Short mmCIF file of C-alpha atoms in Angstrom, two decimals:
data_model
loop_
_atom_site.label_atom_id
_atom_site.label_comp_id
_atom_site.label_asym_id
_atom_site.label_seq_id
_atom_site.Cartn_x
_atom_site.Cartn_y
_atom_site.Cartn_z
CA UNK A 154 -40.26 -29.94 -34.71
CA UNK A 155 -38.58 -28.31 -31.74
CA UNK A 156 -34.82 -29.37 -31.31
CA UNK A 157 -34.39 -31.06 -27.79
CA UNK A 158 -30.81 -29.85 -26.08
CA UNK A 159 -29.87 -33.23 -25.43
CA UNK A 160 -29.90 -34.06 -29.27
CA UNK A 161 -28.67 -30.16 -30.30
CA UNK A 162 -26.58 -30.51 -33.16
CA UNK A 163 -23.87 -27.83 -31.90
CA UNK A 164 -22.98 -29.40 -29.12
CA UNK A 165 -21.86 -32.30 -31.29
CA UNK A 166 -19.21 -29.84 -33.03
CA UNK A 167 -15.85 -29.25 -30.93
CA UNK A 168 -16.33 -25.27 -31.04
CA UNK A 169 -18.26 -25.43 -28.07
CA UNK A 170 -17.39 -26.43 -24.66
CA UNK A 171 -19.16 -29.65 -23.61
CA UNK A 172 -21.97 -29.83 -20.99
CA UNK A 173 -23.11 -32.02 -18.17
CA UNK A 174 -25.98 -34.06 -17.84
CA UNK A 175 -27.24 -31.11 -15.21
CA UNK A 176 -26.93 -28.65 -17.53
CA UNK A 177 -27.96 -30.12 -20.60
CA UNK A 178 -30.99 -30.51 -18.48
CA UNK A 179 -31.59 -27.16 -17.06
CA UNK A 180 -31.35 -25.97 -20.64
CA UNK A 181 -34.06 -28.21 -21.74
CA UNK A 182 -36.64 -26.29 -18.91
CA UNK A 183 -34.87 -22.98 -19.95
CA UNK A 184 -35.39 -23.25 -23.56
CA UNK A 185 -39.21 -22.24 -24.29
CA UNK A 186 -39.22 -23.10 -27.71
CA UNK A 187 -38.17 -22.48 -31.18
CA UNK A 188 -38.64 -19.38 -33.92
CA UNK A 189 -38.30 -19.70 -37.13
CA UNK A 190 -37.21 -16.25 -39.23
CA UNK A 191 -37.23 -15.87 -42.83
CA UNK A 192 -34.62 -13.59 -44.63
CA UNK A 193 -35.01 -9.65 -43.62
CA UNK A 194 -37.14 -10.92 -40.59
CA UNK A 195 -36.22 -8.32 -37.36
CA UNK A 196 -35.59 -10.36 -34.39
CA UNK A 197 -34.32 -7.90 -32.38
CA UNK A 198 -35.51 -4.26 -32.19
CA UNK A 199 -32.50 -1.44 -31.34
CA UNK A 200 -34.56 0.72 -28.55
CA UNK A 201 -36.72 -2.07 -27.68
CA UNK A 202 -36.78 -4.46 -24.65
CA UNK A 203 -37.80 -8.31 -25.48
CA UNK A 204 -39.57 -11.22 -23.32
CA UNK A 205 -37.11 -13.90 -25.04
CA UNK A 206 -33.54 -14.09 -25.81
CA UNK A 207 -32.06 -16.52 -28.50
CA UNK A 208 -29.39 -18.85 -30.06
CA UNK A 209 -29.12 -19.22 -33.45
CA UNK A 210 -29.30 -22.92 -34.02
CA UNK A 211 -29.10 -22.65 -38.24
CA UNK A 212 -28.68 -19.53 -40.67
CA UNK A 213 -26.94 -16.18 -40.55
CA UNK A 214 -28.02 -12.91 -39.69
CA UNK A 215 -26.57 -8.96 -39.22
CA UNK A 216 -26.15 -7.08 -36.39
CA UNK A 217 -26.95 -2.94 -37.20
CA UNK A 218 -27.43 0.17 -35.42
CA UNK A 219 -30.01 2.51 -36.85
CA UNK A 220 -28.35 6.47 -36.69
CA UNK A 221 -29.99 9.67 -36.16
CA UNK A 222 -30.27 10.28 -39.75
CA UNK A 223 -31.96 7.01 -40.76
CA UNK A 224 -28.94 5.12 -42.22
CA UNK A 225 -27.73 1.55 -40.71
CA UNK A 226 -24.81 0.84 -39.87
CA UNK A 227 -23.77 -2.96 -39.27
CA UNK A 228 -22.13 -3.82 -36.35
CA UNK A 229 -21.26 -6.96 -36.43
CA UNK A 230 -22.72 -10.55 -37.50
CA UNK A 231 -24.29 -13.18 -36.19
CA UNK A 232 -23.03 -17.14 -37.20
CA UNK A 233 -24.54 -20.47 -35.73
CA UNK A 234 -24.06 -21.00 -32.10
CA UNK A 235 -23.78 -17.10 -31.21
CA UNK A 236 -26.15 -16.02 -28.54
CA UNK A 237 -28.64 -13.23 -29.05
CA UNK A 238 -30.27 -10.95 -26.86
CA UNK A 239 -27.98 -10.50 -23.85
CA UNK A 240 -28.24 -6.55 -23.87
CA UNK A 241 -32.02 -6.77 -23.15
CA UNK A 242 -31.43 -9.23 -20.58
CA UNK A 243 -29.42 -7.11 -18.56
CA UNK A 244 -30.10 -4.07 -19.72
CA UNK A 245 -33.80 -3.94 -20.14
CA UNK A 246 -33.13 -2.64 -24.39
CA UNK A 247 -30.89 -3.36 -27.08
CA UNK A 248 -28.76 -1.32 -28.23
CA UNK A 249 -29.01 -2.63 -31.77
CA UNK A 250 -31.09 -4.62 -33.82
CA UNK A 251 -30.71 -7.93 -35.23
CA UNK A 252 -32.01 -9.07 -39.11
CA UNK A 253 -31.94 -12.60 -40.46
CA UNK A 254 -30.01 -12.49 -43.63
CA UNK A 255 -30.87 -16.51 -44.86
CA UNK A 256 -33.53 -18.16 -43.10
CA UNK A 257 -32.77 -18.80 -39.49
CA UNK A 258 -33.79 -21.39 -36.52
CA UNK A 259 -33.25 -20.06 -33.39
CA UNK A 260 -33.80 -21.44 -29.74
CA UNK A 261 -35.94 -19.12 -27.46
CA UNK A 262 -35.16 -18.55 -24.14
CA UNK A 263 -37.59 -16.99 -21.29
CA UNK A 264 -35.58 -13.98 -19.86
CA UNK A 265 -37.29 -13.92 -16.52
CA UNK A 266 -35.15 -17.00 -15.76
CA UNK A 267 -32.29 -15.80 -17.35
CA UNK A 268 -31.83 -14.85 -13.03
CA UNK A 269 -32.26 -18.34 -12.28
CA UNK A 270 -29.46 -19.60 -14.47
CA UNK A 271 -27.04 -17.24 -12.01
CA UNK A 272 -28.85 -18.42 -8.97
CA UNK A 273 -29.15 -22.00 -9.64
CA UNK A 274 -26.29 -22.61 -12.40
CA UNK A 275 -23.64 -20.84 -11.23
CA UNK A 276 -21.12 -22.67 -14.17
CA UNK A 277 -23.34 -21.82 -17.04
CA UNK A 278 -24.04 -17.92 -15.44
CA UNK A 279 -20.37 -17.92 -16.18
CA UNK A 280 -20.50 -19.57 -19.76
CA UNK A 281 -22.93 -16.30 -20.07
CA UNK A 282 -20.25 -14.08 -18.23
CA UNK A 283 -17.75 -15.44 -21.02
CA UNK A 284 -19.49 -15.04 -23.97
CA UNK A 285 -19.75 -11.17 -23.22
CA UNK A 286 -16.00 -11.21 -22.54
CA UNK A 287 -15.25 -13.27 -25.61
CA UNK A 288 -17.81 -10.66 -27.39
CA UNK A 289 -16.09 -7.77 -25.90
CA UNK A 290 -12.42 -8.65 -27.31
CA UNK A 291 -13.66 -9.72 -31.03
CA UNK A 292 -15.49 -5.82 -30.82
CA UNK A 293 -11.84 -4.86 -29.65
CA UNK A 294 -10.26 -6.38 -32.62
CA UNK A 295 -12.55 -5.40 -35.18
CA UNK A 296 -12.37 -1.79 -33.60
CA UNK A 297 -8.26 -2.03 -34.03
CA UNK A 298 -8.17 -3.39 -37.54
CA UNK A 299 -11.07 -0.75 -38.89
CA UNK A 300 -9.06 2.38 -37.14
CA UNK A 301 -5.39 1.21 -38.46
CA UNK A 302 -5.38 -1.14 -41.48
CA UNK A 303 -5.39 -0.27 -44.72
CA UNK A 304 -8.75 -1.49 -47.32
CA UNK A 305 -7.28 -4.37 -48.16
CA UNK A 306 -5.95 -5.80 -45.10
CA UNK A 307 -9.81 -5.21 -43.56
CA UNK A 308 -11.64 -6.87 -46.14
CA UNK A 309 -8.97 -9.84 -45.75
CA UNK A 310 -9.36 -10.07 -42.12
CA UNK A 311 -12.64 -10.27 -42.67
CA UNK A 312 -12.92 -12.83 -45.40
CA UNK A 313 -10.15 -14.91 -42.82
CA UNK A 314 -11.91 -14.92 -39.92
CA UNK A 315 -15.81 -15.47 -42.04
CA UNK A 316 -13.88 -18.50 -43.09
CA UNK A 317 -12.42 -19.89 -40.14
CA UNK A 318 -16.17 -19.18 -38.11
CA UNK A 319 -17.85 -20.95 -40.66
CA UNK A 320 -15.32 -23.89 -40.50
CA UNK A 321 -15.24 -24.34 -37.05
CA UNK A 322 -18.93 -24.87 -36.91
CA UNK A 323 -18.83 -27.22 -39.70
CA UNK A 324 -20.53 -25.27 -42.71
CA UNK A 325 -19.10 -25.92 -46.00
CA UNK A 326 -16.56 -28.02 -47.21
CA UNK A 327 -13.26 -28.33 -48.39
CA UNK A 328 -11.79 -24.70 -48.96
CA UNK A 329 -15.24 -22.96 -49.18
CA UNK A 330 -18.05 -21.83 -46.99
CA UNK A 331 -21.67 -20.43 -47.17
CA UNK A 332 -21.42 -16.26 -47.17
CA UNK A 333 -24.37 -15.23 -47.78
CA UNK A 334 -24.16 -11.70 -46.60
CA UNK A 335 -24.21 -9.04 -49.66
CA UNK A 336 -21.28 -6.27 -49.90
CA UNK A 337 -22.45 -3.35 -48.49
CA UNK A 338 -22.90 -5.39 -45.27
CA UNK A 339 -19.39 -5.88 -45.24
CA UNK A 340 -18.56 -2.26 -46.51
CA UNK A 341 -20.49 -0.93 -43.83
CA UNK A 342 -18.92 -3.09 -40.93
CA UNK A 343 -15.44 -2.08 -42.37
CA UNK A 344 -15.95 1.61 -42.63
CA UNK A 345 -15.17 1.30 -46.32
CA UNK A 346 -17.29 2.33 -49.35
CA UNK A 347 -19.33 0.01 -51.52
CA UNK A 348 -17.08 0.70 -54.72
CA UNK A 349 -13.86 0.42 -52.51
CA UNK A 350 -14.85 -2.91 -51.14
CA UNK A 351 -15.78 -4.36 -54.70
CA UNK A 352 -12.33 -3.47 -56.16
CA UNK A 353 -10.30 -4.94 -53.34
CA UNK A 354 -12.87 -8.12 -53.70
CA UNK A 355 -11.81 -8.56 -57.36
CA UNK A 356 -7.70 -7.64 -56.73
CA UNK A 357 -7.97 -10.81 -53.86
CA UNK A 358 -9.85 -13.03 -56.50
CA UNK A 359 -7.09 -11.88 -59.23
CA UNK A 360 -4.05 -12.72 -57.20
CA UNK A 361 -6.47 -16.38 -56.28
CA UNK A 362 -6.59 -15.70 -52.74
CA UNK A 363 -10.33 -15.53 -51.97
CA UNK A 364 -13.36 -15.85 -54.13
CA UNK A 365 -16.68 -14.65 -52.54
CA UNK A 366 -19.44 -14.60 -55.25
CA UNK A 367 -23.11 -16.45 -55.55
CA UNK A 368 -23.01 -16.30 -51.56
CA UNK A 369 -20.01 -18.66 -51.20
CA UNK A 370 -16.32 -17.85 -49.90
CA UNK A 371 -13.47 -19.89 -51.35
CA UNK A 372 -10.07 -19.35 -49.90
CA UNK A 373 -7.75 -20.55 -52.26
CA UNK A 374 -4.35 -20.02 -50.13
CA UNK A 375 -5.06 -19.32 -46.31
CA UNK A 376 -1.93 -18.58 -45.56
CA UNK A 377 -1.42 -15.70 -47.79
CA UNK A 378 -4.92 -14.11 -46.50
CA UNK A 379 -3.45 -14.32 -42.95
CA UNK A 380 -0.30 -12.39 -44.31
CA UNK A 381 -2.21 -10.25 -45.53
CA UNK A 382 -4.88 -9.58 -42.98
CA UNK A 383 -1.97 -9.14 -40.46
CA UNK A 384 -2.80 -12.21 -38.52
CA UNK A 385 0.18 -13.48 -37.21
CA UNK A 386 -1.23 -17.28 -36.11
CA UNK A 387 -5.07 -18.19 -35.79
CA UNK A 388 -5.67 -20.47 -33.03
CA UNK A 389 -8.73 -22.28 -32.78
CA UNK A 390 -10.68 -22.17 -28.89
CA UNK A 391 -13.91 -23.75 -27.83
CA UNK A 392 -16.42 -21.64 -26.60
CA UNK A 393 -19.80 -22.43 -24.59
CA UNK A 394 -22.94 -23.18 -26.06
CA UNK A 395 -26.07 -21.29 -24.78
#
């Protein structure tokens, strides 16, 4: 059964920004419906232009680039709540494609109103406006720590901010989360090697800082994977809910 906006479970969690009656309305006529894609399901074609655009409502999937020469290369990932799609909206094509790595719900979206929601919502039009911003910085970070920190710095930045995401949305519990990406998605989105990746894995899990196996990530002392990720203080910030 389709998931009606008024009873979304995200907007129950305090990482989003809360919504009016108005809007929680106007997302009920916006929303068209739901999808449901199982693991290794394309969503999004890199090249391709789509009728619908999309938040992921439950499950996890990767965000890749397809080269010249055939090999992917992931960009980035996508967690519950993110929104998907806004490149074809605006741009006609993505630039990348989007895989479901678990299963995934996701709500659908008609993008031939995604002009009404600037016309006739001008505060969510900016919600949209501030996703792409919000977007555009984490891209800026991720750029920053790939170009100047050192293997194990990236995959701890990584593991940190997998784990504070995941929190923040309320998956897991405790000190652990779900992770089910494999390592060579990470590898890829670090600019590090398979083998590389694996040994700096095992050295965090030896000093009992992280633990990702069986598609679960246990941080045993935050702290310490902030030192060493480089992150100075993390500081949680709602964010709207498409």
């Amino acid at each position: 059964m389709s998931t009606n906006c008024s009873n979304c479970p995200l907007r129950k969690i305090d990482a989003f920004l809360p919504m009016s009656t108005s809007e929680i309305a106007f997302m009920e006529r916006f929303k068209t419906g739901e999808l449901e894609a199982q693991p290794g399901t394309e969503i999004m074609a890199q090249g391709q232009s789509s009728t619908h655009l999309f938040t992921c409502l439950r499950g996890m999937g990767v965000r890749y680039k397809t080269l010249q020469s055939g090999r992917r290369q992931v960009i980035g990932f996508v967690l519950p709540g993110d929104f998907i799609g806004l490149q074809a909206g605006v741009m006609s094509e993505m630039g990348h494609s989007v895989e479901a790595s678990t299963r995934m719900q996701l709500c659908t979206f008609n993008r031939s109103e995604l002009w009404t929601l600037f016309t006739t919502h001008p505060e969510r039009a900016y919600d949209l406006t501030r996703i792409a911003a919000v977007e555009e910085q984490f891209l800026g970070e991720a750029l920053a720590v790939v170009g100047q920190l050192d293997a194990r710095a990236k995959v701890a930045w990584a593991m940190h901010r997998f784990f504070t995401r995941l929190s923040d949305v309320k998956l897991g519990a405790g000190n652990s989360v779900p992770l089910p990406y494999r390592q060579q998605d990470l590898a890829d989105a670090l600019g590090l090697s398979l083998v590389h990746t694996n040994k700096t894995l095992a050295s965090l899990r030896e000093e009992q800082v992280v633990t990702w196996s069986h598609d679960q990530l246990t941080v045993h002392n935050l702290e310490r994977l902030g030192e060493i990720a480089q992150i100075e203080e993390y500081r949680f910030a709602t964010r709207p809910l498409i």
